[in-house]
Coordinates of C-alpha atoms and ligand atoms in Angstrom, one line a residue:
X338 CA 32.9 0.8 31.0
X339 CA 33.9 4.0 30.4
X340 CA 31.9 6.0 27.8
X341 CA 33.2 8.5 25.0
X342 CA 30.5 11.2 25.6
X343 CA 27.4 11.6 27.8
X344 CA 25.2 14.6 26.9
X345 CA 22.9 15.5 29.7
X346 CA 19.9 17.0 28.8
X347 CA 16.9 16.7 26.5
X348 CA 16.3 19.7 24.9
X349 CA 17.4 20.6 21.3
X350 CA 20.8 21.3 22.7
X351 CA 20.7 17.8 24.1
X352 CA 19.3 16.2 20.9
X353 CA 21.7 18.4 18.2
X354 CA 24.8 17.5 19.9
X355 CA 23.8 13.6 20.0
X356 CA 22.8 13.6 16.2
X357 CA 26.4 15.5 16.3
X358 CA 28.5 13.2 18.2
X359 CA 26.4 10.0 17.0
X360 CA 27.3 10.5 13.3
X361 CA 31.2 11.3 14.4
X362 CA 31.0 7.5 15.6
X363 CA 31.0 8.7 19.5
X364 CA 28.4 6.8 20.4
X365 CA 26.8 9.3 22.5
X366 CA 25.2 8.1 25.9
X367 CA 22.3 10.8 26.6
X368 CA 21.0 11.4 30.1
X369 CA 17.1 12.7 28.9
X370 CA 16.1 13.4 32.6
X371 CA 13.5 11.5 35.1
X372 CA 9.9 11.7 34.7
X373 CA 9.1 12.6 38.0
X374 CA 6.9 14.7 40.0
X375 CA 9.8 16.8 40.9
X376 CA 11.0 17.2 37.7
X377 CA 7.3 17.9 36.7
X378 CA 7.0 21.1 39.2
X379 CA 9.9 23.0 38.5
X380 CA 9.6 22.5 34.8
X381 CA 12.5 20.6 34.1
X382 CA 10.9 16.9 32.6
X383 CA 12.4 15.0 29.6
X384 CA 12.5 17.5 26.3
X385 CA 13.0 20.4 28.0
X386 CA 10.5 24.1 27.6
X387 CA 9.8 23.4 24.4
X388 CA 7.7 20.3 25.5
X389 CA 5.6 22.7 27.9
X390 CA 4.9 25.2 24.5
X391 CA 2.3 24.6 21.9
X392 CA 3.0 25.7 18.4
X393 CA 6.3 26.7 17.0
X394 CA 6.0 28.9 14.7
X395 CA 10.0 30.6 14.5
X396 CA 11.9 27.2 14.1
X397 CA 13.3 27.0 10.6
X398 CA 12.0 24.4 8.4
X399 CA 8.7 24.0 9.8
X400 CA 6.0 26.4 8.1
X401 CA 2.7 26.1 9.0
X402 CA 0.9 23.0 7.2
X403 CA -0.7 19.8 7.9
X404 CA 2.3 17.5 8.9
X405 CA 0.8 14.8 10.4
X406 CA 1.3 12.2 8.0
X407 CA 5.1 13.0 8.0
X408 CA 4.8 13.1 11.9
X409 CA 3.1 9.5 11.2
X410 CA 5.9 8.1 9.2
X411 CA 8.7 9.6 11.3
X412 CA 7.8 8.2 14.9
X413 CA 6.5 5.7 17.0
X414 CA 3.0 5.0 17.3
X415 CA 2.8 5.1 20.3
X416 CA 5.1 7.9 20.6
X417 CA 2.6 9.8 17.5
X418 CA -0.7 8.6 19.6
X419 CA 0.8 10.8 22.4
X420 CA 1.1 14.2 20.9
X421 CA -1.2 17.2 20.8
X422 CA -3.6 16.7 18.2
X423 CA -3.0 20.6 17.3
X424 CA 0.2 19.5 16.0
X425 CA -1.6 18.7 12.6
X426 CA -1.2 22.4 11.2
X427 CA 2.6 23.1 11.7
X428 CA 5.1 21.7 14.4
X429 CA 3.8 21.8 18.2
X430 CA 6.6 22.0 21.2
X431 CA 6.4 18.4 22.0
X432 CA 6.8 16.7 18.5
X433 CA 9.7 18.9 18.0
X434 CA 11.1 17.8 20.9
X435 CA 9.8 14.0 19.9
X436 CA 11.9 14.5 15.9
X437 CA 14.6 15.4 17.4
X438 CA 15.2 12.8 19.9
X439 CA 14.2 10.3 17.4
X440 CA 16.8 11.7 15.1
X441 CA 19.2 11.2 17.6
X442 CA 18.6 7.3 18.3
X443 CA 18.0 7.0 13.9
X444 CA 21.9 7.8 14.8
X445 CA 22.7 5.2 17.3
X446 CA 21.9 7.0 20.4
X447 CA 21.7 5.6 23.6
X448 CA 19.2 7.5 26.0
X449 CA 18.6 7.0 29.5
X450 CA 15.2 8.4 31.1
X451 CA 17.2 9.5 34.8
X452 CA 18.8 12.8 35.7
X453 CA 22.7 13.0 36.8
X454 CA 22.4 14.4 40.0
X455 CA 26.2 14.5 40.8
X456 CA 28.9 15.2 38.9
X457 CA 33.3 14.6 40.1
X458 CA 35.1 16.4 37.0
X459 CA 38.3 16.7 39.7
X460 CA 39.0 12.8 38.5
X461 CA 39.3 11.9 34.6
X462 CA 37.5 10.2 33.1
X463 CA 34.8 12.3 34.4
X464 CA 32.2 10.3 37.3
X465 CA 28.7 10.9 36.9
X466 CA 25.9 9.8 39.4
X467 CA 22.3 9.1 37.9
X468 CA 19.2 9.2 40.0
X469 CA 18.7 5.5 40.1
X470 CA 21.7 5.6 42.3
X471 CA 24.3 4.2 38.9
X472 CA 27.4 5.6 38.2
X473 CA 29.0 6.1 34.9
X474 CA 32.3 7.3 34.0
X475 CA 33.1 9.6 30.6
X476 CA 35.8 10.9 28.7
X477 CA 34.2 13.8 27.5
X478 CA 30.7 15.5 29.1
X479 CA 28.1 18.1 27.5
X480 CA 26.3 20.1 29.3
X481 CA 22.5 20.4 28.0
X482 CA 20.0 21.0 31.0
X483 CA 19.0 23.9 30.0
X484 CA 16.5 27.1 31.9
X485 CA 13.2 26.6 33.4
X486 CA 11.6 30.2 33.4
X487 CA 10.6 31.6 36.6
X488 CA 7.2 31.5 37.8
X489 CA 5.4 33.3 40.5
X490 CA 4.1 30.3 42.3
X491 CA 0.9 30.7 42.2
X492 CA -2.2 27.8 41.8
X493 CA -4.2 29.8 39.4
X494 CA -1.1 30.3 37.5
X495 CA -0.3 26.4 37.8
X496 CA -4.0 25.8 36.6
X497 CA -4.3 28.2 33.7
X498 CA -0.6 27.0 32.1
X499 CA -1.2 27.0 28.8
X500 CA -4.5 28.1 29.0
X501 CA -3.9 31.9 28.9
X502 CA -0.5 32.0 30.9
X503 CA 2.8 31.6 29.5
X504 CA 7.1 32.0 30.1
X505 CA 7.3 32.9 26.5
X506 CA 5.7 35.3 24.3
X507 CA 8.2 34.9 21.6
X508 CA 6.2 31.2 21.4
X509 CA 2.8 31.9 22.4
X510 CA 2.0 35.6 21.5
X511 CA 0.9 35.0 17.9
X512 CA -2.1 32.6 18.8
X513 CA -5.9 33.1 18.7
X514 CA -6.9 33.2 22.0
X515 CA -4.5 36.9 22.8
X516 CA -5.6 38.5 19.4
X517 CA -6.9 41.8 19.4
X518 CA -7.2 41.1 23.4
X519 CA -5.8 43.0 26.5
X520 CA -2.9 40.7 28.0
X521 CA -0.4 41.1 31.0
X522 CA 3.2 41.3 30.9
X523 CA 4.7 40.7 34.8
X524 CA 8.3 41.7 34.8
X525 CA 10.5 44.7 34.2
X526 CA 13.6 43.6 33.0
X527 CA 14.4 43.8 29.0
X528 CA 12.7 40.5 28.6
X529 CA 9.7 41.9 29.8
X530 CA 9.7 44.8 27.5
X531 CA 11.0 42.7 24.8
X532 CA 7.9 40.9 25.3
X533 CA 5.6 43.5 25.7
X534 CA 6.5 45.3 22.4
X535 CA 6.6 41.8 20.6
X536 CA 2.7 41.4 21.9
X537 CA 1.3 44.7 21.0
X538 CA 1.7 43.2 17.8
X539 CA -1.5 40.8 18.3
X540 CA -2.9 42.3 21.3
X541 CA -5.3 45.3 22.0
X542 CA -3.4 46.7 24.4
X543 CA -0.3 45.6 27.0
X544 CA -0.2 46.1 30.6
X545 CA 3.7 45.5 32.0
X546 CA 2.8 45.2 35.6
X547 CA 6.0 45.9 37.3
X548 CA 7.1 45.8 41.7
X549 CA 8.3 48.6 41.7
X550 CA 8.2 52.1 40.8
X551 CA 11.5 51.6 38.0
X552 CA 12.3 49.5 35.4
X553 CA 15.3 47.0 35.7
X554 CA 15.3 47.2 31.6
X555 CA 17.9 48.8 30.4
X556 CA 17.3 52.9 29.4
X557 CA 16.8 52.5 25.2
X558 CA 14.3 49.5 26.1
X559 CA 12.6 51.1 29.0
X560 CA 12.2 54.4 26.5
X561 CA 10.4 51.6 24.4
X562 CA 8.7 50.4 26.2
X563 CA 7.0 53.5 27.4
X564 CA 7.0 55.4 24.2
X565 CA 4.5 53.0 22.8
X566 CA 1.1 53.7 23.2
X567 CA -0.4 50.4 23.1
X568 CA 1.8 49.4 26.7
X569 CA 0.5 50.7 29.8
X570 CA 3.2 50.1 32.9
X571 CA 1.3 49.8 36.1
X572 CA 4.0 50.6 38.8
X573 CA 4.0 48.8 42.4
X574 CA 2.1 45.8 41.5
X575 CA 2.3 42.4 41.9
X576 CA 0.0 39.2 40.8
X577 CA -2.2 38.0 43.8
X578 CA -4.5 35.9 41.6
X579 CA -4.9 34.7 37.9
X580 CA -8.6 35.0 37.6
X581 CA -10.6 32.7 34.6
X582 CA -12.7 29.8 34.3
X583 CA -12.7 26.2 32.6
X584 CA -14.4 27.2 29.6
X585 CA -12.0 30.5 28.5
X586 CA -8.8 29.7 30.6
X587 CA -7.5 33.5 31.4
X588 CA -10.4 36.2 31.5
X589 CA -8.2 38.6 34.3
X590 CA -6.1 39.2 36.9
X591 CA -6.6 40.4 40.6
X592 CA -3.1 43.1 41.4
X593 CA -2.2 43.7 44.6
X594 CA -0.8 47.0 45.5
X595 CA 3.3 46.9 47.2
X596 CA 2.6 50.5 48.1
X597 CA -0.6 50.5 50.2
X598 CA -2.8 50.5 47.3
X599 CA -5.8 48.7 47.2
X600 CA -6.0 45.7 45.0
X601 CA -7.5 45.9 41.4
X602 CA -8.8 43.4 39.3
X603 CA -7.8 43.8 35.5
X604 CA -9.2 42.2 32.5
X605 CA -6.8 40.2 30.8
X606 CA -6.9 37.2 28.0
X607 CA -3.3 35.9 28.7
X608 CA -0.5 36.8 31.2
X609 CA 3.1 36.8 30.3
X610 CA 5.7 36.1 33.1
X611 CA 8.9 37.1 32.2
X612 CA 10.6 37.3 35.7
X613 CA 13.9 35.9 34.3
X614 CA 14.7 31.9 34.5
X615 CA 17.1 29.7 36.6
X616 CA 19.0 27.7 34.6
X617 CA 19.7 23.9 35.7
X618 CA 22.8 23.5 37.3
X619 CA 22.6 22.4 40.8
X620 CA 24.1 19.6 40.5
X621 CA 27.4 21.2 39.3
X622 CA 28.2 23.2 42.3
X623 CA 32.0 23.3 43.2
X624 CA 32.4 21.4 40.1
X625 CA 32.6 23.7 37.1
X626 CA 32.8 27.7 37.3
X627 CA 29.0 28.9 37.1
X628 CA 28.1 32.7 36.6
X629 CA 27.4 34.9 39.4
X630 CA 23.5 33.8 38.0
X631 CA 24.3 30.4 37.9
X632 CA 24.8 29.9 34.6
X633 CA 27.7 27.8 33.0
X634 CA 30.7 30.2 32.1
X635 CA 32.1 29.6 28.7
X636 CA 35.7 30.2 28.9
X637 CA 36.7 31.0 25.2
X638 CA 34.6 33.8 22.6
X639 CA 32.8 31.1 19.9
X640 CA 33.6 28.0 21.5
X641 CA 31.6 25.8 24.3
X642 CA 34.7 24.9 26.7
X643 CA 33.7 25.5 30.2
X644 CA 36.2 26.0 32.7
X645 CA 37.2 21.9 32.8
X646 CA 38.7 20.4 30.0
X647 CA 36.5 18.0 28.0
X648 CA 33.5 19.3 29.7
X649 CA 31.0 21.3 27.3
X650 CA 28.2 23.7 27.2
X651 CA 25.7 24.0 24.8
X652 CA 22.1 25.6 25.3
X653 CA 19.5 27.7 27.7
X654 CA 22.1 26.2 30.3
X655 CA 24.9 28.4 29.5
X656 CA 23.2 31.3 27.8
X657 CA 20.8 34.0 29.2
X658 CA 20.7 36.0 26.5
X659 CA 19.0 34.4 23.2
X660 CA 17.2 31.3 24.8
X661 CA 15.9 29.9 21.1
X662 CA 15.3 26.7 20.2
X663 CA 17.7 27.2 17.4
X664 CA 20.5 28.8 18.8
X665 CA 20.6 26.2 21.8
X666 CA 20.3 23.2 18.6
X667 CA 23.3 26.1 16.9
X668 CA 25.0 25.6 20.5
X669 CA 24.0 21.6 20.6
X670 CA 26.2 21.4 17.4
X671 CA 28.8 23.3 18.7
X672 CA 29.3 21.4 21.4
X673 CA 29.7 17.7 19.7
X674 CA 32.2 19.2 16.9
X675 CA 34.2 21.0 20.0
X676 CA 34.2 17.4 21.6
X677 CA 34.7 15.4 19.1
X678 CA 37.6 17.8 18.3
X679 CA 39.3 17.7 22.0
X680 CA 38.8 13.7 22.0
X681 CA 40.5 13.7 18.7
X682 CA 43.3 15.8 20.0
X683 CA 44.2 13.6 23.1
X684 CA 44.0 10.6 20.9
X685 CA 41.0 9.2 22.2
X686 CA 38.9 9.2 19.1
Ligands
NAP1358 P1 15.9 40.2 34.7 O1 16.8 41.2 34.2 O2 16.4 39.4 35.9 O3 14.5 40.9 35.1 C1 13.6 40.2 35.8 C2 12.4 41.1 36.2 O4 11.4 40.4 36.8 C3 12.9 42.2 37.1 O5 12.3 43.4 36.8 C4 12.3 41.8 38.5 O6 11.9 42.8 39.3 C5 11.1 41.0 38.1 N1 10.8 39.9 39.1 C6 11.6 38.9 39.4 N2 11.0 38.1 40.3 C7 9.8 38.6 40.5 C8 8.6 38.2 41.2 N3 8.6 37.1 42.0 N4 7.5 38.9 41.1 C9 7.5 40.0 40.4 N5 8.5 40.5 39.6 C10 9.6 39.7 39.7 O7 15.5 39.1 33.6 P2 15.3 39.2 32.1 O8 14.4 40.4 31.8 O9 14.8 37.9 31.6 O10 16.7 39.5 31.4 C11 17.7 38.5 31.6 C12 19.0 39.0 30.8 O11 18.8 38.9 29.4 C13 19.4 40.4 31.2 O12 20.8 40.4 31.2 C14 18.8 41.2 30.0 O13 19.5 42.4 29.8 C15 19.0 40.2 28.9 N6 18.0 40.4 27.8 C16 18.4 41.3 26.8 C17 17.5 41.6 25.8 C18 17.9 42.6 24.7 O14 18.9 43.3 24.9 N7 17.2 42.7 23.6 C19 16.2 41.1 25.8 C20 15.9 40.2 26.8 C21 16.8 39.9 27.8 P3 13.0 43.8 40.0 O15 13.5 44.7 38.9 O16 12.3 44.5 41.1 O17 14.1 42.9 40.5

């Protein structure tokens, strides 16, 4: 059988173009990504980031309040029984993630729970290989696989995610536990300043801790970022432990010197890595042209073509400058109506 659309991905990309495409009558087949230990590592499981954050406070539509009876009524029970329980004063991460897909299948959506790990777009309609060793055949694809942020690669950073770490400030900054608090910010590229300026908002004071001895950010942010007094850059260092216990999660971190220095511990309540992200796309080499990052290239200002025909990108995978949850569900959107559109054109829909 050869399907209309596949949609790989999970995030709200993923999801957006799939409520998209279902309600065109495309009858989207979504590829939602193996839960797998692999997968679980390098970040890259079923619903995307937004399923590693906690609350989401900058998604429009959800405000703060307790909306856990509508959470009730929308999904699964079993599906509800599994969300974070802190969901019950505004929208968490996951049960984003978890309305969305829902929304999706409401439509008709098919979803399978493997990733493509192969893709032939030299042969129409496109071949696409799942993990479970199946192969499927489309007219059109979308691309939705998304970023997984960079980490340092650490075990104390593994063992305090969530818990006083985090690949996202923009999410996390806001919350209790960094309020009126010193935190980290490891990076010095514009998202790390970006960062850093968004948490002297909460926090008591900023450290960017940065490798080298000059910022990658670009000159008006680095200006920024050291014109404000609450950020303090400390130059040639690098992470050599997140230090903290079970009871507080982050209480510090342990710097070592790239200079000859000796190593410094520094009292932090969260650290902030923002030392760029990789998007997903390994399994498009030589198929699709990627940026010199790895990224998908669009091929045409305010459209999601990529440099095959019928093959779409929507999402963190294909854009490394405004990573949102909304602009990738913006993008999602996109994608379906630029599909649709193209399968339209060639008669196929
Ligand atoms: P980036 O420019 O790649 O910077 C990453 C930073 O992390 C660099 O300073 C790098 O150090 C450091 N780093 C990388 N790996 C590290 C490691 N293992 N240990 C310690 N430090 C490490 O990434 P980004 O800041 O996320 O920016 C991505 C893109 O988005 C850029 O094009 C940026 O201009 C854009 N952006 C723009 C804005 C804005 O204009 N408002 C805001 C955010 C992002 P080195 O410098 O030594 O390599």
């Amino acid at each position: 059988m050869v399907e209309k659309l596949i949609i790989i991905g999970s995030g709200p990309a993923a999801w957006t173009a799939a409520i998209y495409a279902a309600r065109a009558a495309l009858n989207p087949l979504v590829f939602e990504g193996a839960i797998s230990e692999t997968n679980a590592q390098k970040g890259s499981l079923p619903l995307g980031q937004l399923a590693l954050t906690t609350e989401i406070e900058n998604y429009p539509g959800f405000p703060r309040g307790d909306l856990s009876q509508y959470l009730r009524s929308a999904l699964a029970p079993e599906v509800y029984a599994s969300l974070p329980q802190d969901g019950q004063q505004g929208i968490t991460g996951p049960a984003l993630m978890e309305l969305m897909r829902q929304q999706a299948k409401n439509f008709g959506t098919r979803v399978i729970t493997e990733d493509i790990v192969a893709v032939d777009f030299s042969q129409h309609p496109f071949v696409l290989h799942a993990s479970d060793g199946q192969q499927y055949q489309a007219l059109a694809v979308i691309i939705a696989t998304g970023a997984r942020a960079n980490y340092l690669g650490l075990p104390s950073e593994e063992k305090f995610k969530n818990r006083g770490v985090s690949a996202c400030a923009i999410c996390d900054g806001a919350l209790p536990r960094f309020r009126n608090r010193p935190v980290a910010v490891i990076g010095g590229g514009d998202s790390a300043v970006e960062e850093a300026t968004y948490l002297t908002r909460f926090a008591s004071k900023v450290y960017m801790v940065h490798r080298r001895d000059k910022l990658r950010a670009s000159r008006i942010m680095a200006a920024r970022a050291m014109a404000n007094p609450k950020i303090e850059i400390l130059w040639n260092r690098v992470v050599e432990e997140i230090l903290g216990n079970d009871e507080q999660g982050v209480t510090g971190i342990r710097l070592a010197s790239t200079v000859g220095e000796p190593s410094v511990d520094l009292e932090v309540a969260g650290v902030f890595l923002a030392i760029g992200h990789t998007p997903n796309t390994a399994f498009l080499q030589g198929q699709i042209e990627l940026t010199e990052d790895g990224y998908v290239r669009y091929v045409k200002p305010f459209r999601t073509y990529t440099s095959v025909e019928g093959v779409f990108a929507a999402g963190d995978v294909a854009d490394k400058n405004y990573r949102q949850a909304v602009t990738a569900a913006g993008l999602g959107c996109m994608a379906a109506l630029d599909a649709e559109r193209w399968l339209t054109e060639k008669g196929w829909h």
